Amino acid sequence: MPNPGLVTTLEKADLKLLKYAMNATTPDIKTAGIQPPDRIIERFAKTFPVRKPFSQVLEKLIQMSRVNSSLFHLCSMDATMHSAGVIEGTRGLTVAEKITITQAPLPKNNPNVKEALVAYSKLIAESRSGSILDVAGLEFDVLDEYLEAQEEGAGREEATKKTVWIQGEVYELASEAAAAPRDGSLPALEGLHKSTMLWLWLS
């Protein structure tokens, strides 16, 4: 039997949910999820006026779609329509470009990442290239601030390290307080990470 590995959570309060998920039985797949291919979306969108909001085009397509319910189900396109709404004000995008952009991973609850997606879509619409460092709105300064905070806490972290044995191996672990950012920078770091992933996804 292969080694199942180790898993944990950042916050102790999340351990209960993790244990529940690890012990849960995976349900059988009853139907396969499908969604319209890009070429079908593009052909369908071209039957509408150019200024028709892309999110409304997708909504209409979903309403008209039919599948064999005993074998398939239509995948939710809520995330795609949400992204379409975010970039709705960007002019000059082709239907194919809108399809690509709206399929990029976009969190709904992070306004900084939404701003990044709008900035990227404008670059695409204007056929401009450049470095991600030149994109307005990306807060790269948070990396320097985080590293400075980590350096200041390095002495405290050394003092709180402890040694544990796991399956015959020795590991050095920092305390939870020392390992996590203390300056509230975690949300900003997460937003920058997701914005960078968006850039890579669209590149």
Tab-separated table of C-alpha atoms in Angstrom:
chain	number	residue	atom	x	y	z
A	1	MET	CA	0.000	0.000	0.000
A	2	PRO	CA	1.503	3.384	-0.978
A	3	ASN	CA	2.288	5.964	1.668
A	4	PRO	CA	-0.828	8.187	1.914
A	5	GLY	CA	1.257	11.224	2.860
A	6	LEU	CA	0.495	14.012	5.327
A	7	VAL	CA	-1.991	16.870	5.225
A	8	THR	CA	-2.850	19.684	7.610
A	9	THR	CA	-4.529	23.091	7.782
A	10	LEU	CA	-3.279	26.602	8.446
A	11	GLU	CA	-5.857	27.182	11.171
A	12	LYS	CA	-6.575	24.655	13.926
A	13	ALA	CA	-10.305	25.343	13.628
A	14	ASP	CA	-10.285	23.870	10.093
A	15	LEU	CA	-8.929	20.479	11.191
A	16	LYS	CA	-12.393	19.139	11.995
A	17	LEU	CA	-13.604	19.820	8.462
A	18	LEU	CA	-10.430	18.316	6.989
A	19	LYS	CA	-10.858	15.107	8.997
A	20	TYR	CA	-14.487	14.871	7.900
A	21	ALA	CA	-13.529	15.304	4.246
A	22	MET	CA	-10.729	12.721	4.432
A	23	ASN	CA	-13.072	10.140	5.964
A	24	ALA	CA	-15.990	10.818	3.629
A	25	THR	CA	-16.919	8.252	0.999
A	26	THR	CA	-16.667	9.501	-2.554
A	27	PRO	CA	-20.115	9.267	-4.175
A	28	ASP	CA	-20.567	7.411	-7.460
A	29	ILE	CA	-20.654	9.518	-10.626
A	30	LYS	CA	-24.177	9.225	-12.042
A	31	THR	CA	-23.896	11.576	-15.024
A	32	ALA	CA	-21.070	13.259	-16.914
A	33	GLY	CA	-20.864	17.043	-16.866
A	34	ILE	CA	-20.489	18.783	-20.218
A	35	GLN	CA	-20.644	22.338	-21.510
A	36	PRO	CA	-20.793	23.905	-24.969
A	37	PRO	CA	-17.424	23.827	-26.833
A	38	ASP	CA	-15.738	27.140	-27.587
A	39	ARG	CA	-16.585	26.956	-31.290
A	40	ILE	CA	-20.304	26.566	-30.489
A	41	ILE	CA	-20.227	29.523	-28.080
A	42	GLU	CA	-18.463	31.628	-30.719
A	43	ARG	CA	-20.958	30.735	-33.459
A	44	PHE	CA	-23.892	31.349	-31.125
A	45	ALA	CA	-22.543	34.734	-29.986
A	46	LYS	CA	-22.223	35.913	-33.588
A	47	THR	CA	-26.000	35.654	-34.005
A	48	PHE	CA	-26.420	38.569	-31.561
A	49	PRO	CA	-25.618	42.281	-31.996
A	50	VAL	CA	-21.968	43.145	-31.300
A	51	ARG	CA	-22.823	45.200	-28.194
A	52	LYS	CA	-24.937	42.459	-26.616
A	53	PRO	CA	-23.401	41.771	-23.154
A	54	PHE	CA	-21.469	38.517	-23.340
A	55	SER	CA	-22.908	37.367	-20.003
A	56	GLN	CA	-26.414	37.610	-21.480
A	57	VAL	CA	-25.308	35.636	-24.536
A	58	LEU	CA	-24.034	32.856	-22.269
A	59	GLU	CA	-27.220	32.935	-20.207
A	60	LYS	CA	-29.346	32.559	-23.353
A	61	LEU	CA	-27.178	29.691	-24.561
A	62	ILE	CA	-27.641	27.847	-21.279
A	63	GLN	CA	-31.403	28.347	-21.420
A	64	MET	CA	-31.534	26.837	-24.917
A	65	SER	CA	-29.161	23.926	-24.250
A	66	ARG	CA	-30.578	20.415	-23.945
A	67	VAL	CA	-28.788	17.233	-22.864
A	68	ASN	CA	-29.665	13.556	-22.322
A	69	SER	CA	-30.342	13.769	-18.586
A	70	SER	CA	-29.805	10.036	-18.047
A	71	LEU	CA	-26.175	10.321	-19.159
A	72	PHE	CA	-25.166	13.973	-18.921
A	73	HIS	CA	-25.770	17.198	-17.068
A	74	LEU	CA	-24.915	20.733	-18.097
A	75	CYS	CA	-22.031	22.113	-16.051
A	76	SER	CA	-22.632	25.348	-14.205
A	77	MET	CA	-21.345	28.384	-16.090
A	78	ASP	CA	-21.934	30.809	-13.209
A	79	ALA	CA	-18.192	31.506	-12.868
A	80	THR	CA	-17.889	32.140	-16.603
A	81	MET	CA	-20.842	34.547	-16.574
A	82	HIS	CA	-19.414	36.304	-13.515
A	83	SER	CA	-16.111	36.861	-15.322
A	84	ALA	CA	-18.010	38.055	-18.394
A	85	GLY	CA	-19.680	40.690	-16.250
A	86	VAL	CA	-16.322	41.814	-14.834
A	87	ILE	CA	-14.817	42.507	-18.278
A	88	GLU	CA	-18.048	43.831	-19.827
A	89	GLY	CA	-16.693	47.382	-20.008
A	90	THR	CA	-13.609	46.364	-21.990
A	91	ARG	CA	-14.084	47.339	-25.636
A	92	GLY	CA	-12.315	45.744	-28.581
A	93	LEU	CA	-12.295	42.106	-27.448
A	94	THR	CA	-13.220	39.456	-29.989
A	95	VAL	CA	-15.654	36.698	-29.036
A	96	ALA	CA	-12.788	34.191	-28.981
A	97	GLU	CA	-10.816	36.423	-26.601
A	98	LYS	CA	-13.842	36.819	-24.325
A	99	ILE	CA	-14.233	33.044	-24.200
A	100	THR	CA	-10.580	32.586	-23.193
A	101	ILE	CA	-10.644	35.351	-20.585
A	102	THR	CA	-13.904	34.223	-18.967
A	103	GLN	CA	-12.552	30.695	-18.535
A	104	ALA	CA	-9.626	31.944	-16.453
A	105	PRO	CA	-9.751	31.154	-12.705
A	106	LEU	CA	-11.266	34.212	-11.003
A	107	PRO	CA	-12.262	34.323	-7.308
A	108	LYS	CA	-15.546	36.122	-6.725
A	109	ASN	CA	-14.629	37.723	-3.411
A	110	ASN	CA	-11.332	39.461	-4.224
A	111	PRO	CA	-11.707	42.910	-5.827
A	112	ASN	CA	-7.951	43.215	-6.475
A	113	VAL	CA	-7.956	40.115	-8.672
A	114	LYS	CA	-10.997	41.433	-10.535
A	115	GLU	CA	-9.127	44.672	-11.224
A	116	ALA	CA	-6.196	42.626	-12.495
A	117	LEU	CA	-8.464	40.706	-14.885
A	118	VAL	CA	-9.833	43.990	-16.267
A	119	ALA	CA	-6.279	45.301	-16.740
A	120	TYR	CA	-5.244	42.106	-18.531
A	121	SER	CA	-8.314	42.187	-20.769
A	122	LYS	CA	-7.477	45.754	-21.820
A	123	LEU	CA	-3.961	44.668	-22.776
A	124	ILE	CA	-5.430	41.878	-24.889
A	125	ALA	CA	-8.019	44.153	-26.499
A	126	GLU	CA	-5.341	46.696	-27.414
A	127	SER	CA	-2.887	43.987	-28.569
A	128	ARG	CA	-0.281	45.357	-26.175
A	129	SER	CA	2.510	43.332	-24.614
A	130	GLY	CA	4.624	44.074	-21.585
A	131	SER	CA	5.806	42.912	-18.215
A	132	ILE	CA	3.448	41.985	-15.419
A	133	LEU	CA	5.403	44.493	-13.315
A	134	ASP	CA	3.962	47.265	-15.494
A	135	VAL	CA	0.320	46.327	-14.873
A	136	ALA	CA	-1.427	48.964	-12.783
A	137	GLY	CA	-3.052	47.804	-9.571
A	138	LEU	CA	-0.790	44.857	-8.741
A	139	GLU	CA	0.626	45.413	-5.251
A	140	PHE	CA	4.094	43.876	-5.490
A	141	ASP	CA	5.195	46.002	-2.517
A	142	VAL	CA	3.402	43.532	-0.255
A	143	LEU	CA	6.217	41.025	-0.969
A	144	ASP	CA	8.842	43.398	0.443
A	145	GLU	CA	6.645	44.217	3.425
A	146	TYR	CA	6.081	40.538	4.151
A	147	LEU	CA	9.811	39.685	3.896
A	148	GLU	CA	10.686	42.563	6.207
A	149	ALA	CA	8.126	41.350	8.743
A	150	GLN	CA	9.529	37.819	8.492
A	151	GLU	CA	13.091	39.041	9.075
A	152	GLU	CA	11.995	40.997	12.135
A	153	GLY	CA	10.345	37.905	13.543
A	154	ALA	CA	13.197	35.525	12.673
A	155	GLY	CA	14.625	35.665	16.194
A	156	ARG	CA	11.257	34.935	17.769
A	157	GLU	CA	10.713	32.055	15.336
A	158	GLU	CA	14.011	30.395	16.258
A	159	ALA	CA	12.968	30.522	19.887
A	160	THR	CA	9.633	28.847	19.219
A	161	LYS	CA	10.857	25.966	17.054
A	162	LYS	CA	10.275	22.457	18.316
A	163	THR	CA	11.390	19.021	17.141
A	164	VAL	CA	8.909	16.223	16.443
A	165	TRP	CA	9.153	12.645	15.205
A	166	ILE	CA	6.919	11.623	12.279
A	167	GLN	CA	7.258	8.074	10.931
A	168	GLY	CA	10.845	7.805	12.112
A	169	GLU	CA	11.935	11.151	10.688
A	170	VAL	CA	12.867	14.285	12.647
A	171	TYR	CA	11.105	17.525	11.684
A	172	GLU	CA	11.567	21.051	12.964
A	173	LEU	CA	8.298	22.928	13.232
A	174	ALA	CA	7.724	26.584	13.984
A	175	SER	CA	4.825	27.532	16.199
A	176	GLU	CA	1.552	28.527	14.541
A	177	ALA	CA	1.992	32.147	15.615
A	178	ALA	CA	5.489	32.384	14.122
A	179	ALA	CA	4.630	30.646	10.848
A	180	ALA	CA	1.640	32.791	9.911
A	181	PRO	CA	1.958	36.436	8.787
A	182	ARG	CA	1.372	38.753	11.748
A	183	ASP	CA	0.772	41.965	9.847
A	184	GLY	CA	-2.470	40.974	8.131
A	185	SER	CA	-0.675	40.638	4.791
A	186	LEU	CA	-1.989	37.152	4.004
A	187	PRO	CA	-5.075	38.366	2.032
A	188	ALA	CA	-2.894	40.746	-0.003
A	189	LEU	CA	-0.356	37.990	-0.675
A	190	GLU	CA	-3.141	35.636	-1.728
A	191	GLY	CA	-4.587	38.282	-4.045
A	192	LEU	CA	-1.193	38.893	-5.654
A	193	HIS	CA	-0.703	35.151	-6.083
A	194	LYS	CA	-4.073	34.728	-7.788
A	195	SER	CA	-3.453	37.781	-9.994
A	196	THR	CA	-0.108	36.302	-11.048
A	197	MET	CA	-1.761	32.963	-11.822
A	198	LEU	CA	-4.286	34.824	-13.968
A	199	TRP	CA	-1.442	36.450	-15.893
A	200	LEU	CA	0.221	33.082	-16.493
A	201	TRP	CA	-3.094	31.488	-17.464
A	202	LEU	CA	-3.781	34.160	-20.079
A	203	SER	CA	-0.212	34.366	-21.406
